[in-house]
Every structure is written in structure tokens, then in C-alpha cells.
mmCIF file of C-alpha atoms in Angstrom:
data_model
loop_
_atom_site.group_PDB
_atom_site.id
_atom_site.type_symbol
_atom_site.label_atom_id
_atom_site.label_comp_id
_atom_site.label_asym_id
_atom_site.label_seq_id
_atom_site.Cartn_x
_atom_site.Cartn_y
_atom_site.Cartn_z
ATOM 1 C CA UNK S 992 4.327 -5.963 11.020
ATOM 2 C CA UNK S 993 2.699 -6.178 7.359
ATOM 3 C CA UNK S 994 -0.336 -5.074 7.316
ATOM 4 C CA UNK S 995 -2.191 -8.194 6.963
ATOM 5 C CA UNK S 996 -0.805 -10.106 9.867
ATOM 6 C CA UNK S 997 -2.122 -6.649 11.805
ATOM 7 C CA UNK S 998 -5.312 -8.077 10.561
ATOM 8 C CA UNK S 999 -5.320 -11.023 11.288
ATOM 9 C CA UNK S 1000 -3.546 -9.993 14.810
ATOM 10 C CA UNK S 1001 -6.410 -7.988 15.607
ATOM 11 C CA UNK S 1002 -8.947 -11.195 15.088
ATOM 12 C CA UNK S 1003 -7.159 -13.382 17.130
ATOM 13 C CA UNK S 1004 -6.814 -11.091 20.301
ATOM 14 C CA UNK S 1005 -10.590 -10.413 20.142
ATOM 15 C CA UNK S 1006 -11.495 -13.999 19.753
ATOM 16 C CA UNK S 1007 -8.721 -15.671 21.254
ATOM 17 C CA UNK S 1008 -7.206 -13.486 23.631
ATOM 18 C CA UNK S 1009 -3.546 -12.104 23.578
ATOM 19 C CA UNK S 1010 -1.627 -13.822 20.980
ATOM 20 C CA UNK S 1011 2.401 -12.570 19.913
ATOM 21 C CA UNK S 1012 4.012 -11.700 17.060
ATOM 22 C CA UNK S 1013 6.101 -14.492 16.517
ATOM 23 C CA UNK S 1014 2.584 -16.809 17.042
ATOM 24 C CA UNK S 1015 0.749 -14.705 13.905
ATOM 25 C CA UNK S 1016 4.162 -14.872 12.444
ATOM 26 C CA UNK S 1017 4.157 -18.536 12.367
ATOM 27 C CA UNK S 1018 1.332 -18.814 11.744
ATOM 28 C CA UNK S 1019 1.987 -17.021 8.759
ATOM 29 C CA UNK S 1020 4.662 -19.516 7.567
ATOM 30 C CA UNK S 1021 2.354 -22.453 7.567
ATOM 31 C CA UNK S 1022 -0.620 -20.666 6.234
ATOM 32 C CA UNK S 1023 0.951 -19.252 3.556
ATOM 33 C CA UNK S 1024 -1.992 -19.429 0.899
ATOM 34 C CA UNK S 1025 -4.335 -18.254 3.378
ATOM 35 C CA UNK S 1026 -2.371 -15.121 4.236
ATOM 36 C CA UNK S 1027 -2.039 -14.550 0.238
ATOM 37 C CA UNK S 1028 -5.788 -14.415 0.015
ATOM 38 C CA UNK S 1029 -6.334 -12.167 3.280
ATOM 39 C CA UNK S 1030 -3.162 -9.617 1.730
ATOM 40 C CA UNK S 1031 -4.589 -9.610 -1.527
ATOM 41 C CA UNK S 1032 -8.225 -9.276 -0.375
ATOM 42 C CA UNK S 1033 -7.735 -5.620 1.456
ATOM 43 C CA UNK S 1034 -4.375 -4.793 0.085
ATOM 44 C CA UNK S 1035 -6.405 -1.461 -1.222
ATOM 45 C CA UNK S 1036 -7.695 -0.293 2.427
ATOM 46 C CA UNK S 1037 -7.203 1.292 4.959
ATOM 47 C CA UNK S 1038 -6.210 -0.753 8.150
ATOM 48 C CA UNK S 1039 -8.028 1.265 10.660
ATOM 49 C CA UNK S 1040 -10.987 0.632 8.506
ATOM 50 C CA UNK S 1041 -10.237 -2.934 8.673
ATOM 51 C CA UNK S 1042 -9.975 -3.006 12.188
ATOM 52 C CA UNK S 1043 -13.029 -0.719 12.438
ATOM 53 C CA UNK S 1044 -15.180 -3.788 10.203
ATOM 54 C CA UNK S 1045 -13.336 -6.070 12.197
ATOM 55 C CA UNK S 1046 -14.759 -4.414 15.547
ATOM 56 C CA UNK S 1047 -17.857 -3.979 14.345
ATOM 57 C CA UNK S 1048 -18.217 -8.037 13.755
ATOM 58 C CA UNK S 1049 -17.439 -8.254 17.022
ATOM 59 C CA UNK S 1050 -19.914 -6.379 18.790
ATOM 60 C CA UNK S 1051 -22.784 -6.789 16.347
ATOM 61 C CA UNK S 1052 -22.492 -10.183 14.515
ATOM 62 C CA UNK S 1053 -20.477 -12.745 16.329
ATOM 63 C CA UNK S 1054 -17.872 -12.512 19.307
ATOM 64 C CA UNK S 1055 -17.976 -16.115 18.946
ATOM 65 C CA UNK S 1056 -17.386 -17.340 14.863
ATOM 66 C CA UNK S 1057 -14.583 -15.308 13.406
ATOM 67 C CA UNK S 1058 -15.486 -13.238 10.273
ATOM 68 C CA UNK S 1059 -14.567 -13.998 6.427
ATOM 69 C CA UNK S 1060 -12.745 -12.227 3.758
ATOM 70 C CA UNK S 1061 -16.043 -11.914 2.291
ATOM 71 C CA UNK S 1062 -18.062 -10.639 5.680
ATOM 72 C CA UNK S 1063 -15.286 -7.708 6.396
ATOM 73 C CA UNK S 1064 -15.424 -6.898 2.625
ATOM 74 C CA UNK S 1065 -19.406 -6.640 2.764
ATOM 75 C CA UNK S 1066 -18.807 -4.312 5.453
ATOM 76 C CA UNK S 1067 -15.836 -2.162 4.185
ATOM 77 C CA UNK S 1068 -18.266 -1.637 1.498
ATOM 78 C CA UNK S 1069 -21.752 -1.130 2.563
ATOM 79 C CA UNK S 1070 -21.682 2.525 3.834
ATOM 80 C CA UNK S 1071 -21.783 5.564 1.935
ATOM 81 C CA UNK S 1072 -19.846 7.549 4.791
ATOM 82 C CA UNK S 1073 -17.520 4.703 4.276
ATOM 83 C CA UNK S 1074 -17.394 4.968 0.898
ATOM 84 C CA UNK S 1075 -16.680 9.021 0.846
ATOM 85 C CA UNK S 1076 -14.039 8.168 3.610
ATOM 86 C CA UNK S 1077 -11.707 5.900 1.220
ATOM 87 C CA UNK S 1078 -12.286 8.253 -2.082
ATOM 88 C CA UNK S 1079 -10.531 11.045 -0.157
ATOM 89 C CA UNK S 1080 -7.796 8.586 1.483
ATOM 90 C CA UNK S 1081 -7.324 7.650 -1.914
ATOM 91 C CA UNK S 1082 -6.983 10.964 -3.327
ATOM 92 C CA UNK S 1083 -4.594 11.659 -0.610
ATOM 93 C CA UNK S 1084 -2.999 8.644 -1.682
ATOM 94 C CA UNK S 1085 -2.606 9.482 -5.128
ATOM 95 C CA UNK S 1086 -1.243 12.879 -4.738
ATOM 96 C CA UNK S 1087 1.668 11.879 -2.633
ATOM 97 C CA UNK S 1088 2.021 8.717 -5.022
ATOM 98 C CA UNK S 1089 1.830 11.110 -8.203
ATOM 99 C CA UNK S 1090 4.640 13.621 -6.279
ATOM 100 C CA UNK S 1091 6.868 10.833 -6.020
ATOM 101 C CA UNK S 1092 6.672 9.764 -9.683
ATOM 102 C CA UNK S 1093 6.790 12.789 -11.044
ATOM 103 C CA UNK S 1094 10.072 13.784 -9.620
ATOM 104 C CA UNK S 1095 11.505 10.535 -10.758
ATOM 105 C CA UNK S 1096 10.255 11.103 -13.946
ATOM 106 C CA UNK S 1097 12.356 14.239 -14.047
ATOM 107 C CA UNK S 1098 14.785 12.796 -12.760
ATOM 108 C CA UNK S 1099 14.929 9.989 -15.468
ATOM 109 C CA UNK S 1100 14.731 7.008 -13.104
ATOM 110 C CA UNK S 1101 11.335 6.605 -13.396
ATOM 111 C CA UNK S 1102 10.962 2.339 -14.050
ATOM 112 C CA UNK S 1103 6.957 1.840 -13.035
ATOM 113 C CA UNK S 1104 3.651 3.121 -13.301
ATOM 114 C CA UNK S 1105 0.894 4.650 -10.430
ATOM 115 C CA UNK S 1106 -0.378 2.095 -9.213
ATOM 116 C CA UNK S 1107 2.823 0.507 -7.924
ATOM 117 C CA UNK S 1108 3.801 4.080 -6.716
ATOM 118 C CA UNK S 1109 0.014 4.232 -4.907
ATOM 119 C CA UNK S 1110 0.741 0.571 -3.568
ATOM 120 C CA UNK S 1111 4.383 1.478 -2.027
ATOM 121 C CA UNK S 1112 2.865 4.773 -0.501
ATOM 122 C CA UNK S 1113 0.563 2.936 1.348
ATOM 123 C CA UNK S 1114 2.808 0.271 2.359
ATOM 124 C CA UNK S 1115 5.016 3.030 4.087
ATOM 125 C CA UNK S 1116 2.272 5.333 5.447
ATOM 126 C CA UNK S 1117 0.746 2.068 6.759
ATOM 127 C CA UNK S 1118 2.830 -0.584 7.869
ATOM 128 C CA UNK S 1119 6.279 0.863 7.790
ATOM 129 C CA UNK S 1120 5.070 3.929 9.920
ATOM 130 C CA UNK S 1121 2.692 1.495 12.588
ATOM 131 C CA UNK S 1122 5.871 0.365 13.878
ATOM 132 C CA UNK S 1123 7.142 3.945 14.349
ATOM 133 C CA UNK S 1124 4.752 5.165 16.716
ATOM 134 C CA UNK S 1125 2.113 4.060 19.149
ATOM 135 C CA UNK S 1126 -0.710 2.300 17.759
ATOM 136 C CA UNK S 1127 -3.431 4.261 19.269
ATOM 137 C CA UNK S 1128 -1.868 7.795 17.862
ATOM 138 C CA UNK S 1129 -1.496 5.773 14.325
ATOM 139 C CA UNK S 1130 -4.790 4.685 14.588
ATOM 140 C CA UNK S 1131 -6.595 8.444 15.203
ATOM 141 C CA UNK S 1132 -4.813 9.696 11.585
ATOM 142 C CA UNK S 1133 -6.171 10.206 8.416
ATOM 143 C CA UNK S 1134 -4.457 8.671 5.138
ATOM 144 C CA UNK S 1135 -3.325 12.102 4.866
ATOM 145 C CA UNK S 1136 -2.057 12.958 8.343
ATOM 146 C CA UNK S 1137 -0.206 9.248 8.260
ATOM 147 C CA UNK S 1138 1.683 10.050 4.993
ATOM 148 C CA UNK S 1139 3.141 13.291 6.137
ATOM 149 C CA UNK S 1140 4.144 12.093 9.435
ATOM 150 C CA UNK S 1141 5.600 9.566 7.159
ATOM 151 C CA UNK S 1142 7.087 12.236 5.241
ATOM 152 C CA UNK S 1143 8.048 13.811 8.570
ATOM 153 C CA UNK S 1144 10.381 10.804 9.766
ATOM 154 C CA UNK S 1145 12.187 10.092 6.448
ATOM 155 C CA UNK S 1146 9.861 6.906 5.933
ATOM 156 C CA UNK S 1147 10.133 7.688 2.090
ATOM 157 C CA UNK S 1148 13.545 7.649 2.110
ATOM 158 C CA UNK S 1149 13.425 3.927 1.668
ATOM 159 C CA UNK S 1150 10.789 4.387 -1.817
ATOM 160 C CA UNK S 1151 13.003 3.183 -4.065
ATOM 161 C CA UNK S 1152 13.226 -0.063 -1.848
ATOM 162 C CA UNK S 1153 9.836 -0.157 -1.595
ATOM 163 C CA UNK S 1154 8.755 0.287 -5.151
ATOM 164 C CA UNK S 1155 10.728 -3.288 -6.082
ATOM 165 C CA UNK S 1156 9.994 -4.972 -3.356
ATOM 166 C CA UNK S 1157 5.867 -3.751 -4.846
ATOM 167 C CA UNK S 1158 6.512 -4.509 -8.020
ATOM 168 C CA UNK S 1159 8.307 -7.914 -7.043
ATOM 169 C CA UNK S 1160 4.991 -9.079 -4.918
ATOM 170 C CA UNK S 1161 2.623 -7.842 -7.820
ATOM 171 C CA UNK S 1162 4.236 -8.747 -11.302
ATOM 172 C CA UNK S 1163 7.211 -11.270 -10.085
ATOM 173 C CA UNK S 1164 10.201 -9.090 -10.976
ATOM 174 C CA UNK S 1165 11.673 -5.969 -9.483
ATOM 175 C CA UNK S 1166 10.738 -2.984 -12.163
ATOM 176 C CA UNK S 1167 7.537 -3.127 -14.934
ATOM 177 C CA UNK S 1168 10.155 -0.838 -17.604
ATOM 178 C CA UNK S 1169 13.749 0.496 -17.943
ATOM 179 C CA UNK S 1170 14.139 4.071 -16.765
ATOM 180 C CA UNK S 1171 15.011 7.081 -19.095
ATOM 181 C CA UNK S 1172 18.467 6.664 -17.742
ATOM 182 C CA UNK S 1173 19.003 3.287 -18.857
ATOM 183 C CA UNK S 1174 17.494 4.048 -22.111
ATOM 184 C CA UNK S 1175 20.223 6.670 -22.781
ATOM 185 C CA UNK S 1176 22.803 4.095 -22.019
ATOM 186 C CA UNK S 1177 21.502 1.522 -25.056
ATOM 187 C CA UNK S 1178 21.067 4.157 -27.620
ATOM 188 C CA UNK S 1179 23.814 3.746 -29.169
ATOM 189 C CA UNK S 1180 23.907 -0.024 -29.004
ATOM 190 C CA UNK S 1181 20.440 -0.533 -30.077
ATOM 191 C CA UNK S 1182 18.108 1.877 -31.612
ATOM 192 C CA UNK S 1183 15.237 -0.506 -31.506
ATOM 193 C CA UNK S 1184 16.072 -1.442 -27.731
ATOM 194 C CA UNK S 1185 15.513 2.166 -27.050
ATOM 195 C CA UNK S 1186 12.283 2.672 -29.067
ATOM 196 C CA UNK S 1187 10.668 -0.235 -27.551
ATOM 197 C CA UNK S 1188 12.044 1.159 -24.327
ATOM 198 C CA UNK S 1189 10.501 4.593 -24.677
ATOM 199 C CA UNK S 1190 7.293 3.584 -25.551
ATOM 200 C CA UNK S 1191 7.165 1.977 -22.149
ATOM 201 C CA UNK S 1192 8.286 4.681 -20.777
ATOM 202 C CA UNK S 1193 6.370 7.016 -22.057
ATOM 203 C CA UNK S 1194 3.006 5.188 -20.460
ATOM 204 C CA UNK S 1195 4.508 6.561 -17.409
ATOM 205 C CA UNK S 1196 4.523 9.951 -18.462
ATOM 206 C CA UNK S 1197 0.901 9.774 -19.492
ATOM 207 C CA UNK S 1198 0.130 8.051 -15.720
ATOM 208 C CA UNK S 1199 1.615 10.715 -14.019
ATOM 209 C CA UNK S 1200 0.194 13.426 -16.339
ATOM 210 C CA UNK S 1201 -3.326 12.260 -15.441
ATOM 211 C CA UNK S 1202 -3.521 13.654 -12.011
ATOM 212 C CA UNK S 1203 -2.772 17.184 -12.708
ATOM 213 C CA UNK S 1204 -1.643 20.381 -10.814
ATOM 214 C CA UNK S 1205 -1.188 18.125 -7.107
ATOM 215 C CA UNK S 1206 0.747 20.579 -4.966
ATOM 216 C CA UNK S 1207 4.390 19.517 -4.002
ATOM 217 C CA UNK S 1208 3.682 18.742 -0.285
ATOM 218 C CA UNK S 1209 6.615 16.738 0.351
ATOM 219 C CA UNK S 1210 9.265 19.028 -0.499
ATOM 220 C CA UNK S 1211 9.669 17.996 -4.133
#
């Protein structure tokens, strides 16, 4: 499941008891703006960290009022161990993210910048790989360890599927900027076309360029 009906999953079985898939699913469907707000509210961590916040509501707080957006956030945030724990899940992050756009660069297909890249790396070291593997294993890994098992099980085969369906849920359409490849195919047609086109491309270059000398881990 996406990552944010995990969440809200997770809530419901502590302070409800069991509760399905297709229940949070529905749920879902006729919630639609409150789901928004949860996704885009921890769309940049980590779910076991979630959960951990989550837990930690539980046992501390209140088993009996369900926490906020803005309780689990004040949590996520608070500790300095915490803290160091999501700068090197986000470096991880990054590198694989910055591997992945780099080769398309080279390969001229490049059509968005990191962050979308760093958003549909998570996506498949998160919630595409939960549903590969027992929970409890998922739950033990590092950002690190969960993007090369990723890796591992061709997860990243599906990027380019990914990346759209990213940059769909972020900006509204499927790529921020033509590729180099496309840009080939209008030079002749339209030598302004392709200047505008290259400029935009060329802010990818200059992403990717940022995070220098990252190791090709994934076989790239």
C-alpha cells in the first residue's frame, strides 16, 4: 500500500483494533482531502520513523485520542539522534537518486530534476518494496539497506514509471522538461524550441552535478 495509508493503517490498529486494507482503502476514497494532507505532511520521511512517532504516542501520550499531523511532526522533529538519523537516510537517498539521473542524463532521456528523482526513490525503496517482503524484515533496514534490496529485486526497473507518475502527483503533468533526445528531434524544425529546451535541460545537468563523485552502487 502507499505509504500514507501504512500510516494511517498503523493508527487505526493501535486505536481501533485490526482494521483491512480495503477498510483504510475506503476510507481513503471518501477522505480524500484528508489523506492529501497526511501524504503531503510526511511525504519526506521515513515510514519506520513514522511508525516509530506513531508508537511512541501511543505509549507515552494517549492510547486513547489519536495523534495529529502536527503531534507526529513535533515528534519526527524534536530529537537530535532523530535528526542525524534522516540526514544520512537522506544522503543515502540522494546518492541512489543522483545515480539514476546521471545515467539518464548520459543517456539523453533525462526530462526532470532531483528532487522528483529523490521522491520516486523513496517511493520504490518504501512502498513499492513493503509489499515485497515481510514487514518486520522491512521495518529493521536502513534507507540504505531498503534501496539496495530494492536494487536487488529489480524494483527500479519500473523508474521511469515512477518518475511520471512523481512528477504527475507534484506538478500535474507527467515530465517538468523535454529530454536531450527530444531536443535533437526539433532542431531542425525550431531553433528557438530547442534553445528554450536546453536551457531547461541544462538545470538538470547542474542538479545532478551538485552531488559530486557518489559511487555507482547500482551497477550504473
Amino acid at each position: 500500500m502507499e505509504k500514507v495509508l501504512e500510516i494511517l493503517k498503523h493508527i487505526e490498529e493501535l486505536y481501533a483494533g485490526d482494521v483491512s486494507d480495503e477498510a483504510i482503502r475506503a476510507f481513503a476514497d471518501k477522505n480524500s482531502e484528508k489523506v492529501n494532507a497526511w501524504r503531503e505532511a510526511f511525504q519526506d520521511y521515513d515510514l519506520a520513523d513514522v511508525f516509530g512517532a506513531i508508537d511512541d504516542f501511543w505509549n507515552y501520550k494517549s492510547n486513547k485520542t489519536r495523534p495529529t499531523v502536527a503531534q507526529l511532526r513535533a515528534k519526527l522533529n524534536v530529537g537530535k539522534v532523530d535528526k542525524v538519523r534522516t540526514d544520512v537516510q537522506q544522503i543515502a537517498q540522494t546518492d541512489y537518486a543522483a545515480v539514476f539521473m546521471r545515467r539518464d542524463i548520459k543517456l539523453g532521456c533525462c526530462r526532470h530534476l532531483l528532487p522528483v528523482y529523490n521522491q520516486a526513490v523513496r517511493y520504490i525503496a518504501e512502498d513499492m518494496l513493503s509489499g515485497e517482503m515481510p514487514v518486520s524484515q522491512w521495518k529493521a533496514m536502513t534507507f540504505a539497506e531498503r534501496a539496495e534490496q530494492a536494487a536487488k529485486k529489480g524494483l527500479f526497473n519500473r523508474l521511469d514509471e515512477v518518475l511520471v507518475l512523481v512528477c504527475r502527483r507534484r506538478y500535474g503533468k507527467d515530465y517538468q522538461f523535454d529530454s536531450a533526445n527530444i531536443l535533437k528531434a526539433h532542431e531542425k524544425n525550431s531553433a528557438f524550441y530547442s534553445a528554450a529546451g536546453n536551457v531547461r535541460n541544462l538545470a538538470a545537468h547542474y542538479s545532478a552535478a551538485q552531488d559530486s563523485d557518489f559511487s555507482d552502487t547500482i551497477g550504473f
